[in-house]
XYZ file of C-alpha atoms in Angstrom:
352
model
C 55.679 -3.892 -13.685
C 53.882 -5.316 -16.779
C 55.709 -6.106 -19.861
C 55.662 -3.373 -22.353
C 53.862 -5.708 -25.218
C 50.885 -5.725 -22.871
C 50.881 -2.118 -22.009
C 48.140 -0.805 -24.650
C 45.754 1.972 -24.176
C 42.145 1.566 -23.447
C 41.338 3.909 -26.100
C 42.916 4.487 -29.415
C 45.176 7.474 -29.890
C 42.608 8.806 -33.089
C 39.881 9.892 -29.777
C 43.005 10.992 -27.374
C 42.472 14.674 -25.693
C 44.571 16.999 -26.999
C 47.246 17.729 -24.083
C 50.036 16.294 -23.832
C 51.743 15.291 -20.564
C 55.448 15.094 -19.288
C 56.829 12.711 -17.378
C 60.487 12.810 -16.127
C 61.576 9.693 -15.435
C 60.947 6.246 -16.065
C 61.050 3.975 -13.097
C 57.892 2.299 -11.495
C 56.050 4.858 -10.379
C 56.327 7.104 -13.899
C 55.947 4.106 -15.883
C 52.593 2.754 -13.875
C 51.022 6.173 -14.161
C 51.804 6.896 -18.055
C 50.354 3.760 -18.951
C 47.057 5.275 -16.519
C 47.131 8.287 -18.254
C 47.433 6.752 -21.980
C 44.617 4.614 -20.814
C 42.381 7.589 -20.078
C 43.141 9.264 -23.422
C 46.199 11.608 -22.604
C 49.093 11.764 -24.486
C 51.978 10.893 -22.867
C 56.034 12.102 -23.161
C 58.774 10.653 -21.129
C 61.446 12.650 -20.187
C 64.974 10.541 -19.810
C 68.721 10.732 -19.252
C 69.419 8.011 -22.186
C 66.226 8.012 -24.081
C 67.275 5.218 -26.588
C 67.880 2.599 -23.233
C 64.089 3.254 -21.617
C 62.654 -0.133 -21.878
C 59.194 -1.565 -20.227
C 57.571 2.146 -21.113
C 53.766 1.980 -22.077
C 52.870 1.532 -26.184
C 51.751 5.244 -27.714
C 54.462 7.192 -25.186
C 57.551 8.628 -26.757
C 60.700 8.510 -25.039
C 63.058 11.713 -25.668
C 65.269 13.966 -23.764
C 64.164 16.187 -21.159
C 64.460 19.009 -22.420
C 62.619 18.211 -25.927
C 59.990 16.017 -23.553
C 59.207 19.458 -21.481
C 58.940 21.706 -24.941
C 56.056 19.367 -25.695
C 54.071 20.045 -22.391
C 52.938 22.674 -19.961
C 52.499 20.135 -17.361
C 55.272 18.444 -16.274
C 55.058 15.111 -13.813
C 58.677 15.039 -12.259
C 58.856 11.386 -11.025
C 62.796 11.218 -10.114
C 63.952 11.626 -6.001
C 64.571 14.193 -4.476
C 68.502 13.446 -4.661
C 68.392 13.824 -8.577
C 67.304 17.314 -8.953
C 70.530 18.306 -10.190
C 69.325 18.128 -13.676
C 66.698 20.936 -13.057
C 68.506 24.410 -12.814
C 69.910 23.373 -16.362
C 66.417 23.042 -17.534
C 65.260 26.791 -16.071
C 64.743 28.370 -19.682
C 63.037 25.465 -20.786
C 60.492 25.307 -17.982
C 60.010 28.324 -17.301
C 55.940 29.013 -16.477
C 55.355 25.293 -16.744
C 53.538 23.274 -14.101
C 55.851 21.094 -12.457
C 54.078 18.234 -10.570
C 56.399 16.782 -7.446
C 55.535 13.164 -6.503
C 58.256 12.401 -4.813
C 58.237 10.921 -0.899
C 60.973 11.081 1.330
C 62.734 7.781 3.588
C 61.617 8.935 6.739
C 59.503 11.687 8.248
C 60.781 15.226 8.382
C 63.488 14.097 6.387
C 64.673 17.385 5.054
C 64.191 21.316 6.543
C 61.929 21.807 3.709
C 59.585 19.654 1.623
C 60.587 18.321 -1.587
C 58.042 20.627 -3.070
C 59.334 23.441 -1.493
C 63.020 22.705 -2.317
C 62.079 21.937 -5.308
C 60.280 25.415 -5.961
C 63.343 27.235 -4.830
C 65.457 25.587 -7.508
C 63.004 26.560 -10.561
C 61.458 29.808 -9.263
C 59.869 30.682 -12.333
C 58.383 27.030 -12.587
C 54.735 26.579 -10.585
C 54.867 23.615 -8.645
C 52.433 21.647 -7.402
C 52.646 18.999 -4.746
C 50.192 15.588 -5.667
C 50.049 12.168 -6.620
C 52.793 11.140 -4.003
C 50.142 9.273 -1.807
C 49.114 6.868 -4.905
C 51.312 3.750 -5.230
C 52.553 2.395 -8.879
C 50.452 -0.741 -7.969
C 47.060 1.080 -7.169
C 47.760 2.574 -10.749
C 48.312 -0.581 -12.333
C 45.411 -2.209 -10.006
C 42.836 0.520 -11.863
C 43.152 1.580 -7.662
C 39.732 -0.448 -7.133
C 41.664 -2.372 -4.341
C 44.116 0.543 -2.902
C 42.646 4.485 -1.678
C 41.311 6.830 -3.993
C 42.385 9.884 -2.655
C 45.075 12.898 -3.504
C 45.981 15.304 -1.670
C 47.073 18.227 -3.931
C 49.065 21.570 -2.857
C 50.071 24.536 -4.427
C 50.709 28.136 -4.581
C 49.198 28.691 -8.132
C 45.307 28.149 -8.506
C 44.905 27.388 -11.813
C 48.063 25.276 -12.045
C 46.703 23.189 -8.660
C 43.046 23.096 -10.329
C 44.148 21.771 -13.571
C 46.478 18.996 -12.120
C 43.179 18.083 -9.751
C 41.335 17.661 -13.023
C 44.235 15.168 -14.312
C 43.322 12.902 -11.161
C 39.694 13.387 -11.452
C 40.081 11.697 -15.289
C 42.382 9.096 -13.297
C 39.485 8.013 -11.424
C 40.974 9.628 -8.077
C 39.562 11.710 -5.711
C 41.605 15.008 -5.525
C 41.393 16.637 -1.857
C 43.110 20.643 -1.804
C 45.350 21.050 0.798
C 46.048 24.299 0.354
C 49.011 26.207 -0.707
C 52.603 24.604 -0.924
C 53.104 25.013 2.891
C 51.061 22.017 3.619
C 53.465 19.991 1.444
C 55.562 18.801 4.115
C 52.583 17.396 6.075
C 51.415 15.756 2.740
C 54.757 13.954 2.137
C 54.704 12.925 5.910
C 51.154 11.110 4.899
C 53.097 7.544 3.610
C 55.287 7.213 6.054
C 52.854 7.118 8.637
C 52.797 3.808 10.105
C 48.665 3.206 11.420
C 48.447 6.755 12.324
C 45.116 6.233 14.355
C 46.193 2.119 15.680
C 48.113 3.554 18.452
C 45.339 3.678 21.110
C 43.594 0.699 20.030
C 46.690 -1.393 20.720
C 46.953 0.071 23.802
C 43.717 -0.410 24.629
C 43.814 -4.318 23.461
C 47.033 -4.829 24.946
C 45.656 -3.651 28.372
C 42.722 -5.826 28.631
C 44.638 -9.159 26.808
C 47.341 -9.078 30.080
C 44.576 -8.328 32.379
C 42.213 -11.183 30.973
C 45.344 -13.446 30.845
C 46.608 -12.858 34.224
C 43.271 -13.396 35.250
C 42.816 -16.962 33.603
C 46.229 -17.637 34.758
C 45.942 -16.995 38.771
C 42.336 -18.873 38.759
C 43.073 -21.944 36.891
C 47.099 -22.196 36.672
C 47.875 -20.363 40.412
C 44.804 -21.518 42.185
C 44.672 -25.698 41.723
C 48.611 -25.825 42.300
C 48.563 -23.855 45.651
C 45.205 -25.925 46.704
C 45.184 -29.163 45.505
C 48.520 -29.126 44.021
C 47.675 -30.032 40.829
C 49.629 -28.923 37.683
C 48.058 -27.192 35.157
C 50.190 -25.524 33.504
C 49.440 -27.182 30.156
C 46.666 -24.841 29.767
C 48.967 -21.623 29.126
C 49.803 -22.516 25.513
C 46.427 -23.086 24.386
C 43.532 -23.220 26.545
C 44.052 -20.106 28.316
C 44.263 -17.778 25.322
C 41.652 -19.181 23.705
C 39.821 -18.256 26.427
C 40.977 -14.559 26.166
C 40.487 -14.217 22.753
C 36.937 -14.409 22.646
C 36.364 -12.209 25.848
C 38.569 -9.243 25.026
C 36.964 -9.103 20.599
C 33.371 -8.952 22.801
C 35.024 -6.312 24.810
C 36.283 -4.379 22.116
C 33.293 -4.906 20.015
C 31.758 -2.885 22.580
C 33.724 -0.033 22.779
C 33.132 0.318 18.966
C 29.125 0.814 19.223
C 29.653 2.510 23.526
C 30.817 5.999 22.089
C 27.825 6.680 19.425
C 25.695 5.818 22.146
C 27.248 8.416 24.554
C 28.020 10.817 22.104
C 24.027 10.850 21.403
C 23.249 11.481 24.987
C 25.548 14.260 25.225
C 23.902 15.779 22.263
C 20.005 15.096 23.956
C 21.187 16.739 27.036
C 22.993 19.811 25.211
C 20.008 20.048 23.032
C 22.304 20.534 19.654
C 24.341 18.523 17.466
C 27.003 21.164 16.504
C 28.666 22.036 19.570
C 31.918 19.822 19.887
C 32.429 16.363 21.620
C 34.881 16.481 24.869
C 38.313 15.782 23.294
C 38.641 11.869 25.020
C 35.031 11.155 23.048
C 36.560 12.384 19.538
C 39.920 10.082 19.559
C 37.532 7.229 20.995
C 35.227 7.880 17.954
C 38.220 8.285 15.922
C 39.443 5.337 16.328
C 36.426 2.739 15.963
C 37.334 1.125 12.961
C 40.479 0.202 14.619
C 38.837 -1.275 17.623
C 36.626 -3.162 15.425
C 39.724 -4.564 12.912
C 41.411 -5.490 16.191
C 38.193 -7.182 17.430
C 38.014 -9.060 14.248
C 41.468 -10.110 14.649
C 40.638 -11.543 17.821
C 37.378 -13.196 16.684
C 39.649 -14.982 13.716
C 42.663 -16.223 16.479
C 39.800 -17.749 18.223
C 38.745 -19.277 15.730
C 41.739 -20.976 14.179
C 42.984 -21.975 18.211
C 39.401 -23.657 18.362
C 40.411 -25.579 15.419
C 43.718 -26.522 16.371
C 42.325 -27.726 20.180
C 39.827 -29.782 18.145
C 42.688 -31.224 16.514
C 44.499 -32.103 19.073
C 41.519 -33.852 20.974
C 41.169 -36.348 18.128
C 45.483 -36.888 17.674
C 44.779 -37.321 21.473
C 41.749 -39.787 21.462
C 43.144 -41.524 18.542
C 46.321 -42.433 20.589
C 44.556 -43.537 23.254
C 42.506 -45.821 20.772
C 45.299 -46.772 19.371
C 47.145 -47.986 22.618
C 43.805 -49.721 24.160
C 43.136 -51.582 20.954
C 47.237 -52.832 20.775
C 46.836 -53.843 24.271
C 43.831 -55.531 23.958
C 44.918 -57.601 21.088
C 47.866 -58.715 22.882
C 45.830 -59.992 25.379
C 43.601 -61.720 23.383
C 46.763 -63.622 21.655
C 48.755 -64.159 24.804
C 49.178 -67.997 24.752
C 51.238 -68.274 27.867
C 50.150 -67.931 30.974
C 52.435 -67.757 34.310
C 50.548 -67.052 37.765
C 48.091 -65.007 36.299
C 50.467 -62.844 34.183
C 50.538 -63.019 30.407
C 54.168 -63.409 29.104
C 54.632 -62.225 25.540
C 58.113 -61.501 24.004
C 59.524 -59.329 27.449
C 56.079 -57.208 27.971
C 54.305 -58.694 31.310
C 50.408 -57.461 31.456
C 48.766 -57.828 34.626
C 45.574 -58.325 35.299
């Protein structure tokens, strides 16, 4: 989190808009997106348990109670967990009709019965809650989220509460999506927890042909000269062998990348339309493209660095050998004593 000496608005506070926003809580998260909001002309209240102890908080925010931070506000960003709601139901009177914004995310998924939004809806009743901003990370705030996803899903039951928190992202630079009513919180707060939702298929699918390939390489170069001509090649498992997979199975899944355009265009020739839907196999393949073609790279890049490292090892290799032939020659060209044709220096006998 940046120092608080550095944390200055882009614009001064004379050309700030008019509302003011709430923020309860001051950790990362609260802090990262004040300082965003200052910076796009907002005016920004935090909302603490020991207002004279907040430290790191953005220049131009105040820092007061929570209930004196919420008077000053309809909208209200509540960036504490879920486990510290306890504060709320004292705070009913004071935010009553208020917009209540819930960021919060949850440990794992389906953590709770409810979602946070909903829970926290059915502690403030007479509070309008909206579910957004829990997808955005304090560092794609503090990044100006050029490097980091743009989008936030937003839910809730009340219209113009859910449409004016959507404009407060659109001034953020983010790309509100609705969601729908507070129902489809749950699913929202699921979203971050979601480890590679679509990578599960492309693994498999990379996984399958990498053994295959391997196995391959291994019976017909490893298997196959030992059972023959029983020589031992088994030197070429560590390097040699999957730098020969590498390359084959990034080609392979290079082109299942560009394979299900192509037969999702003949399906639409031979149906004669465009709308009707694709068989359900053909939309998770075409789903899950960009996958296939980040694994591919992947692949491509491995290659690349084990081509490298074997050209590496072919000059340690060649130098060694250089090395040896050149000591051995110069001990023959110094050998002074000379025994039955042998060449007797120190204990070493050479030969010839």
């Amino acid at each position: 989190m940046c120092d608080s000496s550095n944390c200055f608005p882009l614009q001064s506070m004379e050309t700030a808009k008019a509302e003011t926003l709430c923020i309860f809580g001051t950790g990362d998260f609260g802090r990262s997106l004040g300082l965003k909001l200052l910076q796009c002309g907002y005016s920004v209240v935090f909302g603490s348990r020991n207002p004279n102890s907040s430290n790191l908080l953005p220049k131009g925010a105040e820092t007061m109670s929570y209930a004196a931070a919420a008077r000053m506000s309809s909208i209200i960003i509540i960036g504490v967990h879920r486990e510290h709601y306890g504060f709320l139901p004292g705070l009913a009177e004071v935010l009553k009709g208020k917009t209540l914004v819930d960021v919060s995310n949850n440990l794992k998924i389906n953590q709770y019965p409810e979602s946070n939004a909903e829970y926290l809806a059915g502690l403030l009743p007479g509070c309008k809650v909206v579910k957004a901003f829990n997808t955005v990370s304090a560092w794609a705030l503090q990044s100006g989220t050029l490097d980091a996803s743009r989008q936030v899903f937003v839910c809730g039951d009340d219209a113009k509460a859910k449409e004016a928190v959507m404009d407060i992202a659109r001034s953020l630079g983010l790309m509100p999506l609705d969601q729908g009513s507070l129902l489809a919180a749950n699913e929202i707060e699921n979203y971050p927890l979601q480890l590679f939702p679509m990578w599960r298929l492309p693994c498999y699918i990379c996984a399958a042909f990498t053994v295959l390939i391997f196995l391959y390489c291994l019976v017909f170069e490893v298997f196959y000269p030992l059972t023959t001509t029983k020589e031992d090649t088994s030197y070429l498992i560590v390097m040699t062998i999957p730098n020969r997979v590498f390359p084959i199975v990034s080609l392979i899944l290079l082109a299942l990348v560009y394979l299900p355009g192509i037969i999702a265009a003949i399906i639409q020739l031979y149906r004669g339309t465009k709308y009707s839907r694709f068989p359900n196999w053909l939309d998770q393949w075409m789903l899950c493209r960009k996958q296939l073609g980040l694994v591919a790279l992947a692949y491509a890049f491995l290659h690349a660095i084990y081509t490298l490292i074997m050209s590496l090892r072919y000059y340690v290799r060649w130098w060694s050998n250089n090395y040896l032939i050149t000591q051995v020659i110069t001990k023959l060209s110094t050998c002074s004593c000379m025994v039955g044709g042998q060449c007797w220096t120190g204990i070493t006998i050479i030969d010839f």
